[in-house]
Amino acid sequence: MKKKILFALLLISEILTAQSIDWTMKANPILNPINGVTFRSDGQKIISGTDCHPASIRVFDMNTGSLDWDYSVGSNYMCIMGVTFSSNSNYIAAIEEFGNIFVFDNSGASPVILDTINTGTSYGFATAISPANDKVAVGCSNGKMKIYNIPSGTLSNDISAHASWVTTVAYSPDGNFIITGGSDNKVKIWSAAGTLLHTCISHTEYVSGVKVTPNNQYVISASRDNKIKVWDINTGALVRTIIGHTADVNAIDISPDGSKIVSASSDSTCKIWELNTGTLMSTFGVQDSGEVRAVAWSPNGNKIVTGNILSDVTLWDVSTILGVDNYNSSNVELGTIFPNPTSNSVYIKLPNNEIPEYTIVFNCDGKAAYSQKSNGTSLPVESLVPGEYFIDRKS
């Protein structure tokens, strides 16, 4: 009987995983591992970068998974360790293992190489483009973080940031901070000008990823110590440690509303956490798929993309992962409410005297809180428990 129950649970798990996956594509012609994935700012394209030889940079259509662009890195170069779009989508930056930065002009029909910048360091690990789209910051060996101007390629700042490798780098959304993580197990918070503001010490292994929340208040870090940590960006104080993975946490991202964290691990799983409490909301992944090395949350919050050691770029449906089966993103009129508003109502005003019916849907269980027709009237929310809600317009 126990064996039958276990088999049934495994079968259910496999079915749920399959339902959560929109598509899976390969990032490399000979299936080399993926080191980075991210969405374009409009969410319609996904880019990936892989190990060598050859190393590949590929762009996929988010809706169909079709391969839109395939760039094979020449034999003079090694692995692509990080890839990113600029926020205006005009540039792509990729960092190569031996410390070369590839900058592509992405303003036309397909990306065109604009510049190859030699950082003069032995290794390169991470890249980030500033929110103003004018600079690219990279993490390198010898403890260096280097910042270059786009599109001229001139060096803007050369910072001795960590005792050894600078393994990850990120800008805050407002552009006022740069965050680095290193193989010295430290997270550091810098001003945009390169002044060290805070050194955050608590991780016990290599820091593999850093991100800043959309409200510019918190730094989230991932590490090979299997942990995720939340830091106050203004003080450097440790706010929370999140534990749950059983192997290295290789990458993290934050939902666009700032309420959740997604993590990718060498334990073959990804997990979604509530940022404010550290509570585990969901675990997803493909069993025995090996290390999940990269993860990114879509700008509209509905999708997550992952990249693994088997060269799989996989697009996941967030509503299915979190169990919001009746949430239809195409019908969203007002976006999300998080947390439950302090005011007693949400006001809706539509043109042409249209009177549609609205449903407020609680994210965690997918159940409708209530529905009513509204035009120029308020939807009461004071009775709702704290949490994240979607306002759907019924079709």
Coordinates of C-alpha atoms in Angstrom, one line a residue:
M1 CA 0.0 0.0 0.0
K2 CA 2.8 2.5 0.9
K3 CA 4.5 1.8 -2.5
K4 CA 1.2 2.5 -4.3
I5 CA 0.7 5.8 -2.4
L6 CA 4.3 6.9 -3.1
F7 CA 3.8 6.0 -6.8
A8 CA 0.6 8.1 -6.9
L9 CA 2.3 11.1 -5.3
L10 CA 5.2 10.9 -7.7
L11 CA 2.7 10.7 -10.6
I12 CA 0.8 13.7 -9.3
S13 CA 4.1 15.6 -8.9
E14 CA 5.1 14.9 -12.5
I15 CA 1.7 15.9 -13.8
L16 CA 1.7 19.2 -11.9
T17 CA 5.3 19.9 -13.1
A18 CA 4.2 19.3 -16.7
Q19 CA 1.2 21.6 -16.3
S20 CA 3.5 24.3 -15.0
I21 CA 5.9 24.2 -18.0
D22 CA 5.0 26.3 -21.1
W23 CA 8.0 25.2 -23.1
T24 CA 11.6 24.0 -22.9
M25 CA 14.3 24.7 -25.5
K26 CA 18.1 24.0 -25.7
A27 CA 20.5 26.9 -25.2
N28 CA 23.5 25.3 -26.9
P29 CA 24.0 23.1 -29.9
I30 CA 26.1 20.5 -28.0
L31 CA 24.0 21.0 -24.8
N32 CA 26.6 22.9 -22.7
P33 CA 25.4 24.1 -19.3
I34 CA 23.6 27.4 -18.9
N35 CA 25.1 30.2 -16.8
G36 CA 22.6 33.0 -17.3
V37 CA 19.1 33.7 -18.4
T38 CA 17.0 36.9 -18.3
F39 CA 14.0 38.6 -19.9
R40 CA 13.9 41.6 -22.1
S41 CA 12.2 44.6 -20.3
D42 CA 9.0 44.0 -22.1
G43 CA 9.0 40.3 -21.2
Q44 CA 8.7 39.2 -24.9
K45 CA 12.2 37.8 -25.3
I46 CA 14.5 35.6 -23.2
I47 CA 18.3 35.5 -23.5
S48 CA 20.6 32.7 -22.4
G49 CA 24.4 32.3 -22.2
T50 CA 26.3 29.0 -21.9
D51 CA 29.5 27.2 -21.2
C52 CA 31.9 26.5 -24.1
H53 CA 33.1 25.1 -26.6
P54 CA 31.3 26.6 -28.3
A55 CA 29.7 29.1 -26.0
S56 CA 26.2 30.2 -27.2
I57 CA 24.1 33.3 -26.7
R58 CA 20.6 32.7 -27.8
V59 CA 17.4 34.7 -27.8
F60 CA 14.0 33.0 -27.6
D61 CA 10.5 34.3 -28.2
M62 CA 8.7 34.2 -24.8
N63 CA 5.3 33.2 -26.2
T64 CA 6.4 30.3 -28.5
G65 CA 9.9 29.3 -27.4
S66 CA 11.1 29.8 -31.0
L67 CA 14.8 30.6 -31.4
D68 CA 15.0 34.2 -32.7
W69 CA 18.8 34.7 -32.6
D70 CA 21.8 32.4 -32.2
Y71 CA 25.3 33.7 -31.6
S72 CA 28.2 31.3 -31.4
V73 CA 31.2 32.7 -29.4
G74 CA 34.4 32.3 -31.3
S75 CA 37.1 29.8 -30.4
N76 CA 39.3 32.5 -29.0
Y77 CA 36.9 33.0 -26.1
M78 CA 35.6 30.8 -23.3
C79 CA 32.3 30.4 -21.4
I80 CA 29.6 33.1 -21.2
M81 CA 29.1 33.7 -17.5
G82 CA 26.4 36.3 -17.5
V83 CA 24.0 37.9 -20.0
T84 CA 21.6 40.9 -19.7
F85 CA 19.4 43.3 -21.6
S86 CA 19.4 47.0 -21.0
S87 CA 16.2 48.4 -19.5
N88 CA 15.4 50.2 -22.8
S89 CA 16.2 46.9 -24.7
N90 CA 18.8 48.8 -27.0
Y91 CA 21.8 46.8 -25.6
I92 CA 22.8 43.3 -24.7
A93 CA 25.9 42.8 -22.5
A94 CA 27.6 39.4 -21.9
I95 CA 30.7 38.6 -19.9
E96 CA 33.1 36.0 -21.1
E97 CA 35.1 33.7 -18.8
F98 CA 38.4 35.3 -19.6
G99 CA 37.2 38.8 -18.8
N100 CA 35.9 40.1 -22.1
I101 CA 32.7 42.0 -22.4
F102 CA 30.6 41.6 -25.5
V103 CA 28.2 44.6 -26.1
F104 CA 25.5 44.2 -28.8
D105 CA 23.4 46.8 -30.4
N106 CA 19.9 45.4 -30.0
S107 CA 17.9 48.4 -31.5
G108 CA 17.4 46.7 -34.9
A109 CA 15.8 43.6 -36.2
S110 CA 18.5 41.4 -34.6
P111 CA 21.5 42.1 -32.3
V112 CA 24.8 43.3 -33.9
I113 CA 28.1 43.2 -32.1
L114 CA 29.0 46.8 -31.1
D115 CA 32.1 46.4 -29.0
T116 CA 34.4 43.8 -27.3
I117 CA 35.9 45.2 -24.2
N118 CA 39.0 43.6 -22.6
T119 CA 38.9 44.1 -18.9
G120 CA 42.5 43.1 -18.4
T121 CA 41.6 40.6 -15.7
S122 CA 42.0 36.8 -15.7
Y123 CA 38.4 35.9 -15.3
G124 CA 34.9 37.5 -15.7
F125 CA 31.8 36.3 -13.8
A126 CA 28.8 38.7 -13.9
T127 CA 27.4 41.7 -15.7
A128 CA 24.7 44.3 -15.1
I129 CA 23.6 47.3 -17.1
S130 CA 22.7 50.5 -15.3
P131 CA 19.0 51.6 -15.2
A132 CA 20.0 54.7 -17.2
N133 CA 21.4 52.4 -19.9
D134 CA 24.7 54.2 -20.1
K135 CA 27.0 51.9 -18.1
V136 CA 27.8 48.2 -17.7
A137 CA 29.3 46.9 -14.5
V138 CA 31.2 43.6 -14.4
G139 CA 32.6 41.3 -11.7
C140 CA 36.1 40.0 -12.3
S141 CA 39.0 38.2 -10.8
N142 CA 41.6 40.0 -8.6
G143 CA 38.7 41.4 -6.6
K144 CA 37.8 43.9 -9.3
M145 CA 34.5 45.5 -10.2
K146 CA 34.9 47.5 -13.4
I147 CA 32.3 49.9 -14.9
Y148 CA 32.4 50.9 -18.5
N149 CA 30.5 53.5 -20.5
I150 CA 28.1 52.4 -23.2
P151 CA 28.5 52.7 -26.1
S152 CA 32.0 54.1 -26.1
G153 CA 33.5 51.2 -24.1
T154 CA 35.7 53.6 -22.0
L155 CA 36.5 52.7 -18.4
S156 CA 34.4 54.7 -16.0
N157 CA 35.4 53.1 -12.7
D158 CA 37.9 50.5 -11.5
I159 CA 37.1 49.3 -8.0
S160 CA 39.0 46.9 -5.7
A161 CA 35.8 45.4 -4.4
H162 CA 36.5 42.0 -2.8
A163 CA 39.5 40.0 -1.5
S164 CA 39.2 37.5 -4.5
W165 CA 36.7 37.0 -7.3
V166 CA 33.7 39.4 -7.7
T167 CA 31.2 36.7 -8.6
T168 CA 27.9 38.7 -8.9
V169 CA 26.9 42.3 -9.5
A170 CA 23.6 44.2 -9.6
Y171 CA 22.3 47.8 -9.8
S172 CA 19.4 48.9 -7.7
P173 CA 16.3 49.9 -9.8
D174 CA 16.8 53.6 -9.0
G175 CA 20.4 53.5 -10.0
N176 CA 21.7 54.8 -6.6
F177 CA 23.4 51.6 -5.5
I178 CA 25.6 48.8 -6.9
I179 CA 25.7 45.5 -5.1
T180 CA 28.5 43.0 -5.3
G181 CA 29.0 39.5 -4.0
G182 CA 32.3 37.7 -3.8
S183 CA 34.1 34.4 -3.3
D184 CA 35.2 35.9 0.0
N185 CA 31.6 35.2 1.2
K186 CA 30.7 38.9 1.5
V187 CA 28.0 41.1 0.1
K188 CA 28.9 44.7 -0.4
I189 CA 26.7 47.8 -1.0
W190 CA 28.2 50.7 -3.0
S191 CA 27.1 54.1 -4.1
A192 CA 26.7 54.5 -7.9
A193 CA 29.9 56.5 -7.8
G194 CA 31.8 53.5 -6.4
T195 CA 32.0 54.4 -2.7
L196 CA 31.7 51.5 -0.3
L197 CA 28.7 52.0 2.0
H198 CA 28.3 48.6 3.8
T199 CA 29.9 45.2 4.0
C200 CA 27.5 42.5 4.8
I201 CA 28.9 39.4 6.6
S202 CA 26.9 36.3 7.3
H203 CA 27.3 33.9 4.4
T204 CA 29.8 31.1 4.9
E205 CA 30.4 30.3 1.3
Y206 CA 30.8 31.9 -2.1
V207 CA 28.0 34.5 -2.9
S208 CA 26.4 33.4 -6.2
G209 CA 23.7 36.0 -6.8
V210 CA 22.5 39.5 -5.6
K211 CA 19.4 41.4 -6.4
V212 CA 17.7 44.6 -5.1
T213 CA 13.9 44.8 -4.5
P214 CA 11.8 47.1 -6.7
N215 CA 11.3 49.6 -3.8
N216 CA 15.1 49.9 -3.4
Q217 CA 14.9 48.9 0.3
Y218 CA 16.4 45.4 0.4
V219 CA 19.3 43.4 -1.0
I220 CA 18.7 39.7 -1.6
S221 CA 21.7 37.4 -1.8
A222 CA 22.2 33.7 -2.6
S223 CA 25.2 31.5 -1.7
R224 CA 26.8 28.2 -2.0
D225 CA 26.1 27.8 1.7
N226 CA 22.5 26.8 0.6
K227 CA 21.0 30.0 2.1
I228 CA 19.3 33.1 0.9
K229 CA 19.7 36.3 2.9
V230 CA 17.8 39.6 3.0
W231 CA 19.7 42.8 3.9
D232 CA 18.6 46.4 4.6
I233 CA 20.2 48.4 1.8
N234 CA 20.5 51.6 3.8
T235 CA 22.2 50.0 6.9
G236 CA 23.7 46.8 5.6
A237 CA 21.9 45.0 8.5
L238 CA 20.8 41.4 8.1
V239 CA 17.0 41.2 8.1
R240 CA 16.4 37.5 7.4
T241 CA 18.0 34.2 6.5
I242 CA 16.0 31.8 4.4
I243 CA 16.8 28.1 4.6
G244 CA 15.3 25.3 2.6
H245 CA 17.5 24.2 -0.3
T246 CA 19.8 21.2 0.3
A247 CA 22.6 22.3 -2.0
D248 CA 24.1 25.5 -3.5
V249 CA 21.7 28.3 -4.3
N250 CA 23.0 29.4 -7.7
A251 CA 20.7 32.2 -8.6
I252 CA 17.8 34.4 -7.4
D253 CA 15.3 36.9 -8.7
I254 CA 12.5 39.0 -7.2
S255 CA 8.9 39.2 -8.4
P256 CA 8.2 42.6 -10.0
D257 CA 5.8 43.5 -7.2
G258 CA 8.6 42.9 -4.7
S259 CA 6.6 40.3 -2.7
K260 CA 8.4 37.1 -3.6
I261 CA 11.8 35.6 -4.2
V262 CA 12.5 32.8 -6.6
S263 CA 15.7 30.7 -6.1
A264 CA 17.5 28.1 -8.3
S265 CA 19.6 25.4 -6.7
S266 CA 22.0 22.5 -7.4
D267 CA 19.5 20.3 -5.7
S268 CA 17.5 20.3 -9.0
T269 CA 14.7 22.5 -7.6
C270 CA 13.5 26.1 -7.7
K271 CA 11.6 27.6 -4.8
I272 CA 9.3 30.6 -4.4
W273 CA 9.5 32.4 -1.0
E274 CA 7.5 35.1 0.5
L275 CA 10.0 38.0 0.9
N276 CA 8.4 39.6 4.0
T277 CA 8.4 36.4 6.1
G278 CA 10.8 33.9 4.3
T279 CA 7.9 31.4 4.1
L280 CA 8.2 28.8 1.4
M281 CA 5.3 29.2 -1.0
S282 CA 6.1 26.5 -3.7
T283 CA 8.8 24.2 -4.9
F284 CA 9.1 23.3 -8.6
G285 CA 11.5 21.7 -11.0
V286 CA 12.1 18.6 -13.1
Q287 CA 13.3 15.7 -11.1
D288 CA 16.9 14.6 -11.6
S289 CA 17.6 17.5 -14.0
G290 CA 20.8 18.4 -12.2
E291 CA 21.9 21.9 -11.2
V292 CA 19.6 24.8 -11.9
R293 CA 22.1 27.5 -12.6
A294 CA 20.0 30.5 -13.6
V295 CA 16.5 32.0 -13.0
A296 CA 14.6 35.1 -13.8
W297 CA 11.1 36.5 -13.2
S298 CA 9.2 38.0 -16.1
P299 CA 8.5 41.8 -15.9
N300 CA 4.7 41.1 -15.8
G301 CA 5.1 38.6 -13.0
N302 CA 3.3 35.7 -14.8
K303 CA 6.3 33.6 -15.9
I304 CA 9.7 32.4 -14.6
V305 CA 12.5 31.2 -16.8
T306 CA 15.2 28.8 -15.6
G307 CA 18.4 27.5 -17.1
N308 CA 20.1 24.2 -16.0
I309 CA 23.2 22.1 -16.5
L310 CA 21.5 20.1 -19.2
S311 CA 21.2 23.2 -21.4
D312 CA 17.4 23.5 -20.8
V313 CA 15.8 26.9 -21.0
T314 CA 12.4 26.3 -19.4
L315 CA 9.5 28.7 -19.2
W316 CA 7.2 28.2 -16.2
D317 CA 3.7 29.5 -15.5
V318 CA 3.7 31.2 -12.1
S319 CA -0.1 31.0 -11.6
T320 CA 0.0 27.2 -11.9
I321 CA 3.0 26.9 -9.7
L322 CA 1.3 28.9 -7.0
G323 CA -2.1 27.3 -7.6
V324 CA -3.9 30.3 -8.9
D325 CA -5.8 28.3 -11.5
N326 CA -8.5 30.9 -12.2
Y327 CA -6.2 33.8 -12.7
N328 CA -6.2 35.0 -16.3
S329 CA -3.4 37.5 -16.9
S330 CA -4.9 38.7 -20.1
N331 CA -7.9 40.1 -18.2
V332 CA -6.0 42.0 -15.5
E333 CA -7.3 45.6 -15.3
L334 CA -5.6 47.0 -12.2
G335 CA -2.7 44.7 -11.6
T336 CA -2.0 43.6 -8.0
I337 CA -2.8 44.7 -4.5
F338 CA 0.0 43.9 -2.1
P339 CA -0.2 44.0 0.8
N340 CA -3.9 44.4 1.5
P341 CA -4.4 48.2 1.1
T342 CA -4.7 50.4 4.2
S343 CA -7.6 52.3 2.6
N344 CA -11.1 50.8 2.6
S345 CA -11.6 50.6 -1.1
V346 CA -10.1 50.3 -4.6
Y347 CA -11.7 52.8 -7.0
I348 CA -12.5 51.8 -10.6
K349 CA -13.4 54.2 -13.4
L350 CA -13.8 53.1 -17.0
P351 CA -14.6 55.0 -20.2
N352 CA -17.8 54.7 -22.2
N353 CA -19.9 53.8 -19.2
E354 CA -18.8 50.2 -19.5
I355 CA -19.9 48.1 -16.5
P356 CA -17.9 44.9 -16.4
E357 CA -17.8 42.4 -13.5
Y358 CA -14.6 42.2 -11.5
T359 CA -13.3 39.4 -9.3
I360 CA -10.7 39.8 -6.6
V361 CA -8.6 36.7 -6.5
F362 CA -6.3 35.7 -3.6
N363 CA -2.9 34.7 -5.0
C364 CA -2.1 31.8 -2.6
D365 CA -5.2 29.7 -3.1
G366 CA -6.8 31.0 -6.3
K367 CA -10.2 31.5 -4.6
A368 CA -12.3 34.5 -5.6
A369 CA -12.8 36.8 -2.6
Y370 CA -15.9 38.3 -4.2
S371 CA -17.1 39.7 -7.5
Q372 CA -19.3 42.6 -8.4
K373 CA -20.1 45.0 -11.2
S374 CA -18.5 48.4 -10.9
N375 CA -18.2 51.6 -12.8
G376 CA -17.2 54.7 -11.0
T377 CA -17.7 52.9 -7.7
S378 CA -15.4 51.4 -5.1
L379 CA -14.6 47.8 -4.4
P380 CA -14.4 47.3 -0.6
V381 CA -11.2 45.6 0.5
E382 CA -11.2 46.1 4.3
S383 CA -12.5 42.6 4.9
L384 CA -9.7 40.9 3.0
V385 CA -6.9 39.2 5.0
P386 CA -3.4 40.6 4.3
G387 CA -1.9 39.1 1.1
E388 CA -1.5 39.5 -2.6
Y389 CA -4.6 39.8 -4.7
F390 CA -5.2 40.1 -8.4
I391 CA -8.2 42.1 -9.8
D392 CA -9.5 40.3 -12.8
R393 CA -12.1 41.6 -15.3
K394 CA -14.5 38.8 -16.2
S395 CA -14.8 38.3 -19.9

